[in-house]
PDB file of C-alpha atoms in Angstrom:
ATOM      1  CA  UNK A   1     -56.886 119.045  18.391  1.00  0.00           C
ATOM      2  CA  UNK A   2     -54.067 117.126  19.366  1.00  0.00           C
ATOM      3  CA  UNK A   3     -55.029 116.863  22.957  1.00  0.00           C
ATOM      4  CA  UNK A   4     -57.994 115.476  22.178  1.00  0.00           C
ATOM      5  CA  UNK A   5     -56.739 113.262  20.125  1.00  0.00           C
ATOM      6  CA  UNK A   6     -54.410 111.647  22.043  1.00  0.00           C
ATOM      7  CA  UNK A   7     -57.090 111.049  24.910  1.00  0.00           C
ATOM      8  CA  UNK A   8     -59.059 108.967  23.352  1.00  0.00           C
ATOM      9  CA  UNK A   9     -55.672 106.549  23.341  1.00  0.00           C
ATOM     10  CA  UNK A  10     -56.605 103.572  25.551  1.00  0.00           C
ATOM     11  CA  UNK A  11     -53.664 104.066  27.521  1.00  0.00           C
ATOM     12  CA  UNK A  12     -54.698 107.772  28.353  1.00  0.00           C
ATOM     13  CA  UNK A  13     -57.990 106.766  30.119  1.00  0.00           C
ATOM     14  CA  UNK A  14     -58.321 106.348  33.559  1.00  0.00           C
ATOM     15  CA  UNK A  15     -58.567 102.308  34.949  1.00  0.00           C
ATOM     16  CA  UNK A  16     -61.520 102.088  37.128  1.00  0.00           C
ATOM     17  CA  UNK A  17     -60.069  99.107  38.519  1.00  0.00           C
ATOM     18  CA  UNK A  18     -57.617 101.236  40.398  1.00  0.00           C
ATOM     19  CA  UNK A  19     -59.374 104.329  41.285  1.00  0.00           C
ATOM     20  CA  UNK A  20     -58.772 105.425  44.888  1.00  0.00           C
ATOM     21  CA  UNK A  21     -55.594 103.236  44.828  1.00  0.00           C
ATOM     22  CA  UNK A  22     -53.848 106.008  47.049  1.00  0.00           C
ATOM     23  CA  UNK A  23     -56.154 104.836  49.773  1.00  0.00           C
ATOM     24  CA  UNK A  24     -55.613 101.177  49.465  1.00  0.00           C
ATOM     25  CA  UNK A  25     -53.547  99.486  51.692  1.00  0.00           C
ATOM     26  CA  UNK A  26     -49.772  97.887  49.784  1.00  0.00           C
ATOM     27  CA  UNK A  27     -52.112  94.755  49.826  1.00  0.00           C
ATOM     28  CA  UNK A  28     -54.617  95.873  47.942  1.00  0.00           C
ATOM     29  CA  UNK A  29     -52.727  98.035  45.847  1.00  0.00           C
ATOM     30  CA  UNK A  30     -50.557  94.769  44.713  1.00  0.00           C
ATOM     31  CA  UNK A  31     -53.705  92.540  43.766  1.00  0.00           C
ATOM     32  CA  UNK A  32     -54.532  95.540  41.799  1.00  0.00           C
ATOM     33  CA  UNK A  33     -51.452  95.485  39.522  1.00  0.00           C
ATOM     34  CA  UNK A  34     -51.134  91.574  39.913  1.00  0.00           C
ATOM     35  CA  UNK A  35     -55.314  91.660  39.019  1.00  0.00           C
ATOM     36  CA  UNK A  36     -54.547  94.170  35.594  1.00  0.00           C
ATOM     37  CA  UNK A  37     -51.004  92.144  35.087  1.00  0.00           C
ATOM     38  CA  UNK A  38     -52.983  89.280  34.039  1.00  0.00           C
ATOM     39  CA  UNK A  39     -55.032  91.037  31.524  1.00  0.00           C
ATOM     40  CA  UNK A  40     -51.868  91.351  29.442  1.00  0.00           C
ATOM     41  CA  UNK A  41     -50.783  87.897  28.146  1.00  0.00           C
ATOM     42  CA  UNK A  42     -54.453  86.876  26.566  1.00  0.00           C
ATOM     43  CA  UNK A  43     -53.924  90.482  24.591  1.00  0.00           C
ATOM     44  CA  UNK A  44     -50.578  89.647  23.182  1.00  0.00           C
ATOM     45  CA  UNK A  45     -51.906  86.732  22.191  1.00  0.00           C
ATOM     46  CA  UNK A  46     -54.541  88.432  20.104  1.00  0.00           C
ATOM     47  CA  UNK A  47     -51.549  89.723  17.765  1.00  0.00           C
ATOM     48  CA  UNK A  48     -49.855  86.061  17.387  1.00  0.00           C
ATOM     49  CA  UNK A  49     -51.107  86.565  13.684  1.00  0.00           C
ATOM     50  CA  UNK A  50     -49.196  89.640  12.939  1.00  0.00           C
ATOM     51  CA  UNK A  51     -46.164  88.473  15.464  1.00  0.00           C
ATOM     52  CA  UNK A  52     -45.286  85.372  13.410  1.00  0.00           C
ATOM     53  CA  UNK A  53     -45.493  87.679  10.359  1.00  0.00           C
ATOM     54  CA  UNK A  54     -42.959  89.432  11.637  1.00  0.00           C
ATOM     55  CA  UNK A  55     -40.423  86.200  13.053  1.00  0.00           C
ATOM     56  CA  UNK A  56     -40.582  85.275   9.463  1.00  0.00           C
ATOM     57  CA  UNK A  57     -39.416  87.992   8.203  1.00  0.00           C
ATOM     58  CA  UNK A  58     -36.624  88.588  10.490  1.00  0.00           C
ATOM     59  CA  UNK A  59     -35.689  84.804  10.172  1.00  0.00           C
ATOM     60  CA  UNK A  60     -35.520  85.304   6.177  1.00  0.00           C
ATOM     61  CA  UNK A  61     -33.246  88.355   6.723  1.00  0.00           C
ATOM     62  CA  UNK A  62     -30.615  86.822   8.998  1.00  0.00           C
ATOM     63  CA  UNK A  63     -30.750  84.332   6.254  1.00  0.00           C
ATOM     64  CA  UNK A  64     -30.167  86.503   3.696  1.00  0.00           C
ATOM     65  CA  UNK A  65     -26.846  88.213   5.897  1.00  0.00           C
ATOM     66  CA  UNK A  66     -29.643  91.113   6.824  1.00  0.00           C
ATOM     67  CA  UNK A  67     -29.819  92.284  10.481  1.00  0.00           C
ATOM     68  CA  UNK A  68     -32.669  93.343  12.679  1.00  0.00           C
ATOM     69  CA  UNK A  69     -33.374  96.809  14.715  1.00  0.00           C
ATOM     70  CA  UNK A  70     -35.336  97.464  17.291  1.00  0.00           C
ATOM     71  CA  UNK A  71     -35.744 101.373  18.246  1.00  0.00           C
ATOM     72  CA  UNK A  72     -37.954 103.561  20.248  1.00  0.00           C
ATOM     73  CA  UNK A  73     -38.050 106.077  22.958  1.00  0.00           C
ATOM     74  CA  UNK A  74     -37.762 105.662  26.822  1.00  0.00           C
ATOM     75  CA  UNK A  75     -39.168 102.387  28.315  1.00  0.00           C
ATOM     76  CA  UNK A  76     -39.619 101.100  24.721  1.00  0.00           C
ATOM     77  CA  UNK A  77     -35.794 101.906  23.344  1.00  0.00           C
ATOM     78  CA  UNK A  78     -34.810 100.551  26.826  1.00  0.00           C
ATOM     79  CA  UNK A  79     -36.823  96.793  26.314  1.00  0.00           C
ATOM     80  CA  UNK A  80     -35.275  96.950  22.941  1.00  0.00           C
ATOM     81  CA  UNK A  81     -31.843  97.535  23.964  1.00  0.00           C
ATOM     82  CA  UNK A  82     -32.573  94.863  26.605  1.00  0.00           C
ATOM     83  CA  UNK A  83     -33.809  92.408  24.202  1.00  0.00           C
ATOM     84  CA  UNK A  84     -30.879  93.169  21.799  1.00  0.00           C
ATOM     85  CA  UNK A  85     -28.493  92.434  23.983  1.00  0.00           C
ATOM     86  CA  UNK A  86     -29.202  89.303  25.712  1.00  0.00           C
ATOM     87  CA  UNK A  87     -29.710  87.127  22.182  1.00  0.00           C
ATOM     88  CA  UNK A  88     -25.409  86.835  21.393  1.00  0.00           C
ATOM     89  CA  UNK A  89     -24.968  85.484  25.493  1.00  0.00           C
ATOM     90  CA  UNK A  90     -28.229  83.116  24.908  1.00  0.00           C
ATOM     91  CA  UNK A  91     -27.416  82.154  21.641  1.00  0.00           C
ATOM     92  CA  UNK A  92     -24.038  82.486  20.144  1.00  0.00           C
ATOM     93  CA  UNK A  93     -24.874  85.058  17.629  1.00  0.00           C
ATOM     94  CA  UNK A  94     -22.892  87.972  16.414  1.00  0.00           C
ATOM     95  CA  UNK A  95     -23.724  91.264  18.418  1.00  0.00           C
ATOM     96  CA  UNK A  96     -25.024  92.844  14.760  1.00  0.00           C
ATOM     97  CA  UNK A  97     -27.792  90.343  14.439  1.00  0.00           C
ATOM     98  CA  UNK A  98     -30.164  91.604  16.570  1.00  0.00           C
ATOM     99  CA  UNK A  99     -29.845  95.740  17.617  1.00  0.00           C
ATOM    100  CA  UNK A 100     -31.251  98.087  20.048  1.00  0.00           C
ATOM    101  CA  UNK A 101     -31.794 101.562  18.860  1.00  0.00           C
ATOM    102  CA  UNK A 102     -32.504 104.164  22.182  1.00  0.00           C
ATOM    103  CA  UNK A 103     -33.609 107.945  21.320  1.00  0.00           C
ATOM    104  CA  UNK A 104     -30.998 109.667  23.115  1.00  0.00           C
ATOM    105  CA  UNK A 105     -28.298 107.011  23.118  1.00  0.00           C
ATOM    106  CA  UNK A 106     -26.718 105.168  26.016  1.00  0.00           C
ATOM    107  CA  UNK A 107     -27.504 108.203  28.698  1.00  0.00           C
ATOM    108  CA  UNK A 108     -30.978 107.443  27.957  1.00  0.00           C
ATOM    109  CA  UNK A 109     -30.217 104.253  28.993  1.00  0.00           C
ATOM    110  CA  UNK A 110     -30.200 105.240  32.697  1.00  0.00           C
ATOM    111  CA  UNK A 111     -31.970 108.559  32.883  1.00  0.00           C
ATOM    112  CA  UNK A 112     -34.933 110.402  31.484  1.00  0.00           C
ATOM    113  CA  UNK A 113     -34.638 113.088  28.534  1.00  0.00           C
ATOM    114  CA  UNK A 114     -37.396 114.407  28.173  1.00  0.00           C
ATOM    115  CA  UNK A 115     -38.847 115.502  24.740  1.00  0.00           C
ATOM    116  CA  UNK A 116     -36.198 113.293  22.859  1.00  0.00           C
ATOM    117  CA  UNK A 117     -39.459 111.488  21.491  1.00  0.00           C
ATOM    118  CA  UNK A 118     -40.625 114.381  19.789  1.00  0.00           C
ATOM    119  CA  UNK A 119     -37.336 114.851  17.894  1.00  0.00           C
ATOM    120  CA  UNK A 120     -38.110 113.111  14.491  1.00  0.00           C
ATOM    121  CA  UNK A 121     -35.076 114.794  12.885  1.00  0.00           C
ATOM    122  CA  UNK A 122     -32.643 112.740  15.552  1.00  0.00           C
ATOM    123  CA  UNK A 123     -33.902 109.550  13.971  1.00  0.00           C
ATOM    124  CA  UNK A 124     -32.550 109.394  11.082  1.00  0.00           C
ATOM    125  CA  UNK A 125     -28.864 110.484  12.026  1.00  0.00           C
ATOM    126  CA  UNK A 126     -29.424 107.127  14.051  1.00  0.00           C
ATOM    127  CA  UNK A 127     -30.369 105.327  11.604  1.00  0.00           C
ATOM    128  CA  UNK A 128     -27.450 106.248   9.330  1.00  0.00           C
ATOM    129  CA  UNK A 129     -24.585 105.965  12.158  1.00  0.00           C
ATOM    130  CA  UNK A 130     -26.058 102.544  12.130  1.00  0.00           C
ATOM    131  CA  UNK A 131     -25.379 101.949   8.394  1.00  0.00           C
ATOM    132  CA  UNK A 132     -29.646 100.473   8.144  1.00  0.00           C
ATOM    133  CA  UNK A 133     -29.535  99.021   4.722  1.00  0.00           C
ATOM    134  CA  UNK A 134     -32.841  97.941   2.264  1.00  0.00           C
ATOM    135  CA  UNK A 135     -33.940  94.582   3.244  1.00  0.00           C
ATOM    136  CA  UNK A 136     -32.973  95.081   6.956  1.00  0.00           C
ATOM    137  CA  UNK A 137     -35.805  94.639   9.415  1.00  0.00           C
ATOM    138  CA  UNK A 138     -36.615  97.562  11.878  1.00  0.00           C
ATOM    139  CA  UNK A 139     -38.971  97.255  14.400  1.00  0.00           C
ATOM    140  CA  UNK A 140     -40.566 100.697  16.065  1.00  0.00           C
ATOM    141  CA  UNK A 141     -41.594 100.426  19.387  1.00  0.00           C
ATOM    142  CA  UNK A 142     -44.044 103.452  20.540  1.00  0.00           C
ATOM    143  CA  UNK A 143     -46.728 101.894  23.817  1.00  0.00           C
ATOM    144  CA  UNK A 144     -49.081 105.069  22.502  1.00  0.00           C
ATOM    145  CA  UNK A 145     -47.824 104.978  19.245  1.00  0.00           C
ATOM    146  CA  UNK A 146     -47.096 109.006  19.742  1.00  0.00           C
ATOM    147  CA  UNK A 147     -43.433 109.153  19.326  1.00  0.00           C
ATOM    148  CA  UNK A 148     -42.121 111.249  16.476  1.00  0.00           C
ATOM    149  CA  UNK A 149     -38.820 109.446  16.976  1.00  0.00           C
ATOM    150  CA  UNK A 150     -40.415 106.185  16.110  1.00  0.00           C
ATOM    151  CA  UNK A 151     -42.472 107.339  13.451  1.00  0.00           C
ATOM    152  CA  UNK A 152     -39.467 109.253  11.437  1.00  0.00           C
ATOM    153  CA  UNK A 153     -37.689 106.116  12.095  1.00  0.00           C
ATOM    154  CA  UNK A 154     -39.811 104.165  10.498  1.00  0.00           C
ATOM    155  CA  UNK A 155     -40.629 106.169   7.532  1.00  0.00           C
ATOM    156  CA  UNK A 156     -37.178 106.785   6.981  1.00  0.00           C
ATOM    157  CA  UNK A 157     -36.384 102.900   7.212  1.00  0.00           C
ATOM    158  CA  UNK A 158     -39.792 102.300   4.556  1.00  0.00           C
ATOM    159  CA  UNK A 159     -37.849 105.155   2.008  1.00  0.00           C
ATOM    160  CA  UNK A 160     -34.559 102.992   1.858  1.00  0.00           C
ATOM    161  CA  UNK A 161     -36.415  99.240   1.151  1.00  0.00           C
ATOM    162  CA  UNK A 162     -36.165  97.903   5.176  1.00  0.00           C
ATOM    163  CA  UNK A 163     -39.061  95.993   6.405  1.00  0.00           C
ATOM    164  CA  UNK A 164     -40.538  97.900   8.904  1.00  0.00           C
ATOM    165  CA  UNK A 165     -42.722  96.426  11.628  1.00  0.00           C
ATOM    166  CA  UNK A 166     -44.866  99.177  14.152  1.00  0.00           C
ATOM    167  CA  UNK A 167     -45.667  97.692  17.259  1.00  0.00           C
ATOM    168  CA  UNK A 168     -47.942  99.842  19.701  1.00  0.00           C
ATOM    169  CA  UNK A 169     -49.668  99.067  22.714  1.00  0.00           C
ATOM    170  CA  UNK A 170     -53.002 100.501  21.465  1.00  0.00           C
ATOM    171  CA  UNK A 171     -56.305  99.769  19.318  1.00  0.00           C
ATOM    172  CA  UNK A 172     -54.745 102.467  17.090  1.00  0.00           C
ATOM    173  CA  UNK A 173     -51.658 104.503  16.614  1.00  0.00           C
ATOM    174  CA  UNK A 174     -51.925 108.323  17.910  1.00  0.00           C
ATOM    175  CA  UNK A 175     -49.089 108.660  14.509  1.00  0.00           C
ATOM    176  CA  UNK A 176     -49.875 106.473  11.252  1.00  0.00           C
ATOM    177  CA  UNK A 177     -47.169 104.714   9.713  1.00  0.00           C
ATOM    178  CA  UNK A 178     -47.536 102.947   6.353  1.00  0.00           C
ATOM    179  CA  UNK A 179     -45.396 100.100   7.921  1.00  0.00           C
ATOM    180  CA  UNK A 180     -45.126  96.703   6.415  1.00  0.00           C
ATOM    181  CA  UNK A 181     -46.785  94.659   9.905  1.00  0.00           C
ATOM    182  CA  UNK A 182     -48.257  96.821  12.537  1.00  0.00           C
ATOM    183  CA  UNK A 183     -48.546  94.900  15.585  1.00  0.00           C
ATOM    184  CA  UNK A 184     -51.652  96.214  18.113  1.00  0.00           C
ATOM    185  CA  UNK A 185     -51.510  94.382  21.893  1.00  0.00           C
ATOM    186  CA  UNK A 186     -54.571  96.986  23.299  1.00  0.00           C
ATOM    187  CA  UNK A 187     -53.333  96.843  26.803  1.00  0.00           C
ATOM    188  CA  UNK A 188     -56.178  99.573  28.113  1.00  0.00           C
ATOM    189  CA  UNK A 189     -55.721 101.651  30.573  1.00  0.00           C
ATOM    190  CA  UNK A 190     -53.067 101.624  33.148  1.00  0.00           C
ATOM    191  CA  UNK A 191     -53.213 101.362  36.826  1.00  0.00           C
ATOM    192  CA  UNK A 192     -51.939 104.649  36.601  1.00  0.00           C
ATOM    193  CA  UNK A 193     -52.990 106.548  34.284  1.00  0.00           C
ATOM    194  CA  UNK A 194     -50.875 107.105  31.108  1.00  0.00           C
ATOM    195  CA  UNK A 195     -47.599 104.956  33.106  1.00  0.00           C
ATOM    196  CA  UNK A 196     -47.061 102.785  30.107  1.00  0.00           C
ATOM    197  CA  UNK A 197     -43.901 101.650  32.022  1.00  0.00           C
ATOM    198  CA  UNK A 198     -46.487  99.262  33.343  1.00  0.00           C
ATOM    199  CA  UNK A 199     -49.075  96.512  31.434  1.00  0.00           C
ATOM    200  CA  UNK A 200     -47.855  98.302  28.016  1.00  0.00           C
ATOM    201  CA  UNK A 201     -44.045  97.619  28.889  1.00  0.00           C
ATOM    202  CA  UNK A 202     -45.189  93.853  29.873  1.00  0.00           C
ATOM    203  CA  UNK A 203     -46.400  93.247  27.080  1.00  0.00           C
ATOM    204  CA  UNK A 204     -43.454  94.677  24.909  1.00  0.00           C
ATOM    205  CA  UNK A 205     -41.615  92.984  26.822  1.00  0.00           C
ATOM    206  CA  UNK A 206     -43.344  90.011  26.358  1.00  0.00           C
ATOM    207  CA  UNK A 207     -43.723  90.332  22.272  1.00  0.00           C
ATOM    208  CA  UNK A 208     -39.873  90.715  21.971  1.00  0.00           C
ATOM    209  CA  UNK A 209     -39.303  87.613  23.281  1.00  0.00           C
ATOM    210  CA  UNK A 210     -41.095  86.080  21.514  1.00  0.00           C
ATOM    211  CA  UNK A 211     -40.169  87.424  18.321  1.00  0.00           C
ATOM    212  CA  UNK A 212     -36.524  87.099  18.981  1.00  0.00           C
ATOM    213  CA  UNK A 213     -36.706  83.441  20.762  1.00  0.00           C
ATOM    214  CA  UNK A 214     -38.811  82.185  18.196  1.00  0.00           C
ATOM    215  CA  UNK A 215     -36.606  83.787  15.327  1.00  0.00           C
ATOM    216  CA  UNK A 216     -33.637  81.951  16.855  1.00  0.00           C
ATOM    217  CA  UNK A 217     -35.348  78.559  17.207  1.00  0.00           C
ATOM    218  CA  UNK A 218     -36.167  78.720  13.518  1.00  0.00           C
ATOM    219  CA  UNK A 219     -32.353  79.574  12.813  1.00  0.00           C
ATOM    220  CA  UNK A 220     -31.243  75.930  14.512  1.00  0.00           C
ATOM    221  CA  UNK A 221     -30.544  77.905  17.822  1.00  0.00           C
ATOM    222  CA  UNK A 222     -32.430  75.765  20.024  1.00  0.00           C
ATOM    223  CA  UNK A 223     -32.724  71.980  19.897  1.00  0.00           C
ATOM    224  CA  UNK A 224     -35.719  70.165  22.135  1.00  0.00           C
ATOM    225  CA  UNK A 225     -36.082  73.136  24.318  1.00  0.00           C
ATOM    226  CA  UNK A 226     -32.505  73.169  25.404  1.00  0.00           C
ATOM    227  CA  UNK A 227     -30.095  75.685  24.950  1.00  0.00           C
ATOM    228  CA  UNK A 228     -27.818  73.964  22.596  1.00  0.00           C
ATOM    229  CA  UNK A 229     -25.800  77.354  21.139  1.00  0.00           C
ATOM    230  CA  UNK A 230     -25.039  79.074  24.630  1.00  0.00           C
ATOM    231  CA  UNK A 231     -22.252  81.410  24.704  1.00  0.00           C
ATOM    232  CA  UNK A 232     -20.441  79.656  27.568  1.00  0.00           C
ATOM    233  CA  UNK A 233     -18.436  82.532  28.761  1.00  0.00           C
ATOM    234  CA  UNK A 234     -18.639  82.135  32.634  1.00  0.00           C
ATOM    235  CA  UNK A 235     -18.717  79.232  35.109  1.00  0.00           C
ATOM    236  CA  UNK A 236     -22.771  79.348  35.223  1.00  0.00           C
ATOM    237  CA  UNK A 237     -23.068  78.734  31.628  1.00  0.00           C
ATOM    238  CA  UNK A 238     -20.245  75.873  31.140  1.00  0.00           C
ATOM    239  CA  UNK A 239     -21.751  73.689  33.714  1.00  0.00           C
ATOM    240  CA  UNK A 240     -25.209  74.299  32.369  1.00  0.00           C
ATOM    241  CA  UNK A 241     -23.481  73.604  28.283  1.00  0.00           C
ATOM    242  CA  UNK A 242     -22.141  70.278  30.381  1.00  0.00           C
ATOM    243  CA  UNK A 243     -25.808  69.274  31.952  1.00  0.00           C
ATOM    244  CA  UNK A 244     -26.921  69.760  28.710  1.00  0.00           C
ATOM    245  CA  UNK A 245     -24.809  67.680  27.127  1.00  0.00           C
ATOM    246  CA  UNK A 246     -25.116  65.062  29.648  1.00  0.00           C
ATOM    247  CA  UNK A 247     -28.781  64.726  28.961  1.00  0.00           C
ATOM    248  CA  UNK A 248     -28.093  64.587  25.332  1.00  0.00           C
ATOM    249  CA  UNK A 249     -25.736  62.029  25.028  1.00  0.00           C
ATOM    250  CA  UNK A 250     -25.830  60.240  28.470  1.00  0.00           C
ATOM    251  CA  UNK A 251     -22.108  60.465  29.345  1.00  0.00           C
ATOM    252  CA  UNK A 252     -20.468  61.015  32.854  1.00  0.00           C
ATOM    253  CA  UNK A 253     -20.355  65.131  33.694  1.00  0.00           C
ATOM    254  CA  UNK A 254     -16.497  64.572  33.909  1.00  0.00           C
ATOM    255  CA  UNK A 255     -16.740  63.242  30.085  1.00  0.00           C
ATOM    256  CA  UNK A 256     -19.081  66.417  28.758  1.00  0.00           C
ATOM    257  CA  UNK A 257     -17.013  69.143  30.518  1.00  0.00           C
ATOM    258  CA  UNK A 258     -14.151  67.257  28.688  1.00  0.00           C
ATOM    259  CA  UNK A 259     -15.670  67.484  25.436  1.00  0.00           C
ATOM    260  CA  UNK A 260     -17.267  70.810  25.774  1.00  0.00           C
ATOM    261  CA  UNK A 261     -13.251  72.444  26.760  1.00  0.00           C
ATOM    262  CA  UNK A 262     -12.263  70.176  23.288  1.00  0.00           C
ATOM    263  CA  UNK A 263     -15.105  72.068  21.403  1.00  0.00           C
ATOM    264  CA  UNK A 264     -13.925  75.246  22.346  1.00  0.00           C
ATOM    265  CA  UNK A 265     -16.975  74.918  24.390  1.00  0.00           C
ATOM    266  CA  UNK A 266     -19.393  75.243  22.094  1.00  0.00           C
ATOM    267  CA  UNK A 267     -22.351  72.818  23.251  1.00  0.00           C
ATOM    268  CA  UNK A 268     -23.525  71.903  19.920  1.00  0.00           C
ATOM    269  CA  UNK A 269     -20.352  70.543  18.772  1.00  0.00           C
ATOM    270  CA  UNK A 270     -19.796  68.545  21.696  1.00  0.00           C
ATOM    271  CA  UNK A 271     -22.720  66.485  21.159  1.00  0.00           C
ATOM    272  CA  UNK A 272     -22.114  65.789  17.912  1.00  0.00           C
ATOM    273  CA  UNK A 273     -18.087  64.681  18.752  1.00  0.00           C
ATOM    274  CA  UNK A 274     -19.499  62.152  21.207  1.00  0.00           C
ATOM    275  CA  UNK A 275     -22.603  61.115  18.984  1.00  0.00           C
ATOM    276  CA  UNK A 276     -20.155  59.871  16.286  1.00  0.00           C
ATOM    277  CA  UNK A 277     -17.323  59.646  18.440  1.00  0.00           C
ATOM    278  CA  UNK A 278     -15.401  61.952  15.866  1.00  0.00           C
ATOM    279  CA  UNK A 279     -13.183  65.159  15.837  1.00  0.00           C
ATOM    280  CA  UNK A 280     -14.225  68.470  16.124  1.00  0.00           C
ATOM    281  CA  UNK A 281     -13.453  69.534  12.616  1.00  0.00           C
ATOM    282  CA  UNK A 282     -15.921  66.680  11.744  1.00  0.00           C
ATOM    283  CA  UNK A 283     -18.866  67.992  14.028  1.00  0.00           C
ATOM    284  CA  UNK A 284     -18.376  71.154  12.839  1.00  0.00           C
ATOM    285  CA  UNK A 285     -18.399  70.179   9.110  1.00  0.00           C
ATOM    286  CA  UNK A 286     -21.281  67.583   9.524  1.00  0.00           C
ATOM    287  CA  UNK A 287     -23.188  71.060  11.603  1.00  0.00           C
ATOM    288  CA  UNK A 288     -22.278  73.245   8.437  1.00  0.00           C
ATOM    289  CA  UNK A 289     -23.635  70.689   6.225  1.00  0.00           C
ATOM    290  CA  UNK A 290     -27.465  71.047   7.967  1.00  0.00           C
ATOM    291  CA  UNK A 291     -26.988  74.381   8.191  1.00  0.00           C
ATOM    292  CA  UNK A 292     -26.343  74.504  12.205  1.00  0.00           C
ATOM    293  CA  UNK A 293     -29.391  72.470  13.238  1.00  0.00           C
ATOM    294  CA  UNK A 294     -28.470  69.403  15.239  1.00  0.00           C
ATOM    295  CA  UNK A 295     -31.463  67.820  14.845  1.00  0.00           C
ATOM    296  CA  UNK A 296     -30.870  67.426  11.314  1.00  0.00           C
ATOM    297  CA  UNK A 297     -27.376  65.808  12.179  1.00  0.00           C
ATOM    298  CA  UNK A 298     -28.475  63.585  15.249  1.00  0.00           C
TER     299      UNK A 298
END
């Protein structure tokens, strides 16, 4: 029953688009996958609705001193962890804001285990070693919506008051969740069949930026479209904090680097030392007092 079940899961069928693709020539098999690539945007944007549902929630719970987890099983715990972990570098937040939860851990990082989906039990001794409190935000990533991992995540996360958001890469889930948001980007079929590594990991991919770029922009990360609260940790990322701060303010490069070294190289507090041509204690106090946005202060 199962079985046939989960082949009716639009990521199970087989994409006429791509049949015979062993006899195509590299060519033809990349306008294929380019061809099916394309599909995958205009479906995301199908579940903008339920997406923005789920930004404002996860802005409200940083808020609140809440944190957010993503967590899934193979390619999906992988684009979580990957998600996860760029948003301190990008954005100055702590690590804890924004976490990736992998079934299997960090070796499942950079191998296959195999079956580690189907271990429900596993999930919740994550979520615990995690410390996932009520009013947390955990988002379960499953492309068929199959993974027992996922789902005993989530129910476990609904049992202790967490918002819980499903997001599946399907019409339907193949395992109902009485989540909070469920979040359905029907990717169809794949250009080969049942790889959801491909269109179905685009378009997680794709949905976790957005919800954690546009979480951050509604938290003051983000002024214009520049990236005002880098982490400016390496040589890359001070002279882009400087260019930005050029633009901003129109001083000399010399002047910027200057002021972004004084600021302890935060970018945000540069501007608003040369803006009012004042300390950095004051920047940082006239920041605090618009809760972090700089447009608010400028």
């Amino acid at each position: 029953m199962e079985s046939i079940k989960r082949k009716n899961l639009s990521t199970e069928k087989q994409n006429i688009n791509s049949r015979a693709i062993d006899d195509k020539s590299i060519s033809e098999i990349l306008h294929i996958i380019n061809s099916e690539d394309q599909k995958v945007a205009e479906k995301v944007k199908e579940a903008i609705p339920e997406i923005e549902q789920t930004i404002l929630i996860a802005r409200d719970a940083i808020r609140k001193g809440h944190r957010i987890y993503y967590v899934g099983a193979g390619t999906s715990g992988r684009l979580g962890v990957l998600d996860a972990s760029e948003i301190p570098p990008t954005f100055s937040t702590p690590s804890y804001f924004f976490n990736g939860i992998i079934a299997g851990g960090d070796k499942a990082l950079r191998q296959s285990i195999e079956g580690i989906e189907d271990q429900p039990e596993t999930a919740i001794d994550d979520l615990k070693s995690v410390k996932l409190k009520a009013n947390d935000v955990l988002i379960g990533i499953s492309a068929s919506g199959a993974a027992k991992y996922v789902k005993s995540s989530l129910d476990y996360g609904k049992s202790i008051g967490a918002k819980t958001v499903y997001l599946i890469c399907n019409k339907e889930p193949f395992l109902s969740v009485n989540s909070d948001i469920i979040i359905k980007i029907n990717t169809g079929s794949e250009v080969i069949t049942g790889s959801t590594r491909m269109k179905a990991g685009t378009a997680t991919k794709m949905v976790l930026n957005m919800i954690s770029t546009a979480t951050m922009i509604q938290l003051g990360k983000v002024y214009d479209n520049l990236m005002i609260d880098l982490m400016a940790v390496n040589d890359k990322l001070i002279d882009r904090g400087t260019r930005i701060i050029v633009q901003l303010t129109g001083v000399h490069y010399e002047l910027a680097n200057s002021k972004l070294l004084d600021a302890d190289k935060s970018v945000k507090t540069a501007i608003v030392m040369i803006k009012y041509s004042c300390s950095k204690d004051e920047a940082i106090m006239r920041l605090k007092n618009n809760k972090g946005f700089l447009r608010k202060v400028l």
